[in-house]
GROMACS .gro file of C-alpha atoms in nm:
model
  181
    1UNK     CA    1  14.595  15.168   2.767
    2UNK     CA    2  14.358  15.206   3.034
    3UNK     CA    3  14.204  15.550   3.139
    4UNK     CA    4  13.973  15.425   3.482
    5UNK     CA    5  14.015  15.687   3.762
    6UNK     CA    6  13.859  15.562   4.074
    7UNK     CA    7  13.910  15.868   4.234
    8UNK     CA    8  13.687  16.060   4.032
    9UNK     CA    9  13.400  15.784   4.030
   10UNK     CA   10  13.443  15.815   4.399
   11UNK     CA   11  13.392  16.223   4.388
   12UNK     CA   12  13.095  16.185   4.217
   13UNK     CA   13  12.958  15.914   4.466
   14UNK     CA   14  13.058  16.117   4.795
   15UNK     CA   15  13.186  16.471   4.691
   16UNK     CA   16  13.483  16.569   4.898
   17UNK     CA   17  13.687  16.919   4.937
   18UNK     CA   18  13.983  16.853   4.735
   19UNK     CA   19  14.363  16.995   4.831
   20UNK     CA   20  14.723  17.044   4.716
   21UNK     CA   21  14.942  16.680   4.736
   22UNK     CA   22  15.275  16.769   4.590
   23UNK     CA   23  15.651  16.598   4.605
   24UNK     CA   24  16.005  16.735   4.564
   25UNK     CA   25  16.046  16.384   4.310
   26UNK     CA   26  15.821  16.453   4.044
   27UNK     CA   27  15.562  16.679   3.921
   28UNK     CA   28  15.165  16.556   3.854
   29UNK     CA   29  15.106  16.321   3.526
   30UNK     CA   30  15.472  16.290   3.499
   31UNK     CA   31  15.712  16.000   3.500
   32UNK     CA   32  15.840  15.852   3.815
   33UNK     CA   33  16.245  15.895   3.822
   34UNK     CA   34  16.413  15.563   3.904
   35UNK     CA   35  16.480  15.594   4.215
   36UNK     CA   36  16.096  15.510   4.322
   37UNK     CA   37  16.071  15.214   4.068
   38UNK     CA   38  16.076  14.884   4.225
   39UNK     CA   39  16.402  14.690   4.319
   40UNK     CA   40  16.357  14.456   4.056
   41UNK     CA   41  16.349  14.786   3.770
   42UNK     CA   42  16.687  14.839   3.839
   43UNK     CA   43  16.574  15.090   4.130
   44UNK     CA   44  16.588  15.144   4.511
   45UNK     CA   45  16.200  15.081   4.618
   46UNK     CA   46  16.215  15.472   4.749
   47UNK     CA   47  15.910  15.626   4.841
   48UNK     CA   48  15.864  16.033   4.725
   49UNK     CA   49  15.904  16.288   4.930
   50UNK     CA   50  15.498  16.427   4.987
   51UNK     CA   51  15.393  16.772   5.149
   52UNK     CA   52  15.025  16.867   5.126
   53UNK     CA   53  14.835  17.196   5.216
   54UNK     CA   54  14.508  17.369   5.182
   55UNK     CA   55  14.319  17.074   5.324
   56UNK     CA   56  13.971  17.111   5.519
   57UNK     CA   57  14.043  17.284   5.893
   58UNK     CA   58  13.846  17.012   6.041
   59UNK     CA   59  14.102  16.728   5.965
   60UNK     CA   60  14.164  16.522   6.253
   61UNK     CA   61  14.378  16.292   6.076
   62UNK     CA   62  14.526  16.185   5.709
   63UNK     CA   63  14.555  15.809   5.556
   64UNK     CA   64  14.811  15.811   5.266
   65UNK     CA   65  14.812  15.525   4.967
   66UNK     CA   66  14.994  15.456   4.633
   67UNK     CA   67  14.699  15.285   4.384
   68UNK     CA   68  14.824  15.161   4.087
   69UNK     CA   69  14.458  15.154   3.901
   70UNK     CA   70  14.632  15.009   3.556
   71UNK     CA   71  14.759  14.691   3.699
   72UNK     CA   72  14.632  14.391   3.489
   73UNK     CA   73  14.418  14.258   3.761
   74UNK     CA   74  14.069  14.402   3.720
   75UNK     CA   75  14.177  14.560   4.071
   76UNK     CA   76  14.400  14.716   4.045
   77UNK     CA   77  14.741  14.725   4.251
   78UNK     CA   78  14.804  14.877   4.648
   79UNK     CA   79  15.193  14.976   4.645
   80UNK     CA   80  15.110  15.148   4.992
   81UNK     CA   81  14.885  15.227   5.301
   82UNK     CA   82  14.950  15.423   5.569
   83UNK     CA   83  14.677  15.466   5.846
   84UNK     CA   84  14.676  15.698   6.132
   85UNK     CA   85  14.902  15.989   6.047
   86UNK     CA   86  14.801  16.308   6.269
   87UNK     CA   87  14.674  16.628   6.160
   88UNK     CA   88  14.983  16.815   6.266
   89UNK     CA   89  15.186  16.577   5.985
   90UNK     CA   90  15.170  16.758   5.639
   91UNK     CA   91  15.493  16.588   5.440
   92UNK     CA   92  15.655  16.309   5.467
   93UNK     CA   93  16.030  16.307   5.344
   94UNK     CA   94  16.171  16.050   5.107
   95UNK     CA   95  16.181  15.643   5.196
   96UNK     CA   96  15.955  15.692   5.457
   97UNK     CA   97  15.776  15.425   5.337
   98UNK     CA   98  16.101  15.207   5.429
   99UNK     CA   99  16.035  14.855   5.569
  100UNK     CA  100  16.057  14.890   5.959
  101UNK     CA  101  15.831  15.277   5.908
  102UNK     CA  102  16.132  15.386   6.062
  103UNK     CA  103  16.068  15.722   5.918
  104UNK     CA  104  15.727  15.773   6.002
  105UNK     CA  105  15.543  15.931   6.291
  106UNK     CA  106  15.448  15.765   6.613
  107UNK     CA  107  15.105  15.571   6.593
  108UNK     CA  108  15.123  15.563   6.209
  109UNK     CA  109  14.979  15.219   6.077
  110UNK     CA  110  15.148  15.093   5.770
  111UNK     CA  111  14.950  14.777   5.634
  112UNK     CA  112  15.025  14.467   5.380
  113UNK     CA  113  15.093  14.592   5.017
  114UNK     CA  114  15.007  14.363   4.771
  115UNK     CA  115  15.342  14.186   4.816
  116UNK     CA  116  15.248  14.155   5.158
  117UNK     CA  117  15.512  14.356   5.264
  118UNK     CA  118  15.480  14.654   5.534
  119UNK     CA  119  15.651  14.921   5.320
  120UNK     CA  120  15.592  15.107   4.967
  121UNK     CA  121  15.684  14.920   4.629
  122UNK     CA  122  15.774  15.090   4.354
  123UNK     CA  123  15.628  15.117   4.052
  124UNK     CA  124  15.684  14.751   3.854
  125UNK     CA  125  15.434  14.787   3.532
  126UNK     CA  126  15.456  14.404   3.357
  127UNK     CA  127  15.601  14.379   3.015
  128UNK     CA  128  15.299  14.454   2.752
  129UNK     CA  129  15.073  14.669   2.970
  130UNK     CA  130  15.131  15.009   2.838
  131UNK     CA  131  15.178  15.326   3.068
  132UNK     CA  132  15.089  15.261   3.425
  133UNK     CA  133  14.947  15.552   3.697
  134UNK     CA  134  15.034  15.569   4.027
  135UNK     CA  135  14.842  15.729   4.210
  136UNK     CA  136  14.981  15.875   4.550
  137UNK     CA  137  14.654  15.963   4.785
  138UNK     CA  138  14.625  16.192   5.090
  139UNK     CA  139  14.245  16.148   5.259
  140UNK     CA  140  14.160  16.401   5.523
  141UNK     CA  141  13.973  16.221   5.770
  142UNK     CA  142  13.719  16.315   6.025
  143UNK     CA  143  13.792  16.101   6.305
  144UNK     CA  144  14.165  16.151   6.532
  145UNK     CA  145  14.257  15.742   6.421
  146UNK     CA  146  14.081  15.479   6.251
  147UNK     CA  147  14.018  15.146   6.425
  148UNK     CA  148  14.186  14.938   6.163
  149UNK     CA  149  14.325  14.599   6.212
  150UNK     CA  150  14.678  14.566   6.117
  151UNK     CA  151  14.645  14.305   5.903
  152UNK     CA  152  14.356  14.458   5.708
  153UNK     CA  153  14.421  14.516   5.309
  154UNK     CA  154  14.465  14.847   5.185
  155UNK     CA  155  14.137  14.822   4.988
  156UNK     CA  156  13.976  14.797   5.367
  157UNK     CA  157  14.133  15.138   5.420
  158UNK     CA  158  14.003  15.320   5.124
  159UNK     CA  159  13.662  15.216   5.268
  160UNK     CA  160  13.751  15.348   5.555
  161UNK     CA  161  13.856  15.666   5.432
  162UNK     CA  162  13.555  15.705   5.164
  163UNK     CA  163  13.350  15.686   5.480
  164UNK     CA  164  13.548  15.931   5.731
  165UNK     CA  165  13.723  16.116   5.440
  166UNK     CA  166  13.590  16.493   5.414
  167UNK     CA  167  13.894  16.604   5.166
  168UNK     CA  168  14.124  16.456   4.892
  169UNK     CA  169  14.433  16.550   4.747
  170UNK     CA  170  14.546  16.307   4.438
  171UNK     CA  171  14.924  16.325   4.254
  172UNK     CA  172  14.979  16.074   3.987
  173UNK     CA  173  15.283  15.973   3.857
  174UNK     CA  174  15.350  15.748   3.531
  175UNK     CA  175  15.584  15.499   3.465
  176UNK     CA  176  15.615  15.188   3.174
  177UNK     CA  177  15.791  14.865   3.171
  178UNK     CA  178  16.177  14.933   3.060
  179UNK     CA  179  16.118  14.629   2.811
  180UNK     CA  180  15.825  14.838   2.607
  181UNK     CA  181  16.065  15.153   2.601
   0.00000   0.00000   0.00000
């Protein structure tokens, strides 16, 4: 239904090395597996095991977020935001986007989803809106740890990162309403 990819507007604003983002879960373009659909889907909320590689050598730290661009908002949806992950951190394992960030590293800065919640949502397209993307982000950044507020939005993060980001790494996965199935 829609076919807007803000990453690649981005790119051509502020070109950026790109690198590998991959997860044991599911393979790029395909369809999220139940287990990382939201609560309400029938599912557990469980966020996908992510390793990434091949990103720039001068990386001093990574931001991670889940962008759903096909929400019907005209903004979009933030399912996730993760600030302040160190360079030495390439994967995170499944649920680490748990509420309590139990399961992530020291210092890491996990901000309000769009629910408001401090933890990843999974994917909840509404009934009628077609095939939804998710769109699970990695930005190298050039600076050790942002100075973020915790109660800053995730869309205050992307700016961030489109600022200090020097690479990208992008892995999308899909996923529709059960009702439109």
């Amino acid at each position: 239904m829609f076919d807007h990819d803000p990453y690649a507007a981005l790119q051509a604003l502020k070109p950026m090395a790109e690198f590998t983002l991959e997860s044991a879960d599911f393979v790029d373009g395909a369809e999220l597996p139940l287990p990382l659909r939201a609560a309400g889907q029938g599912a557990g909320d469980r966020s996908p095991q992510l390793s990434w590689s091949g990103f720039p050598p001068e990386t001093q730290s990574f931001a991670l977020t889940c962008f759903d661009p096909d929400a019907p908002t005209g903004s979009g949806w933030w399912h996730w935001a993760v600030a302040n992950l160190p360079a030495s951190v390439t994967s995170l394992d499944a649920d680490a986007g748990e509420p309590g960030a139990l399961k992530l590293p020291t210092g890491a800065l996990v901000l309000p989803n769009e629910d408001g919640e401090r933890r990843y949502a999974g994917s909840a397209p509404p009934p009628g809106t077609g095939v939804h993307r998710y769109m699970f982000v990695v930005h190298a950044l050039d600076v050790p740890r942002l100075s973020i507020d915790p109660e800053a939005t995730p869309a205050n993060l992307a700016i961030q990162c489109f600022f200090h980001g020097i690479g990208r790494a992008v892995l999308v996965g899909t996923a529709v309403n059960p009702a439109d199935v």
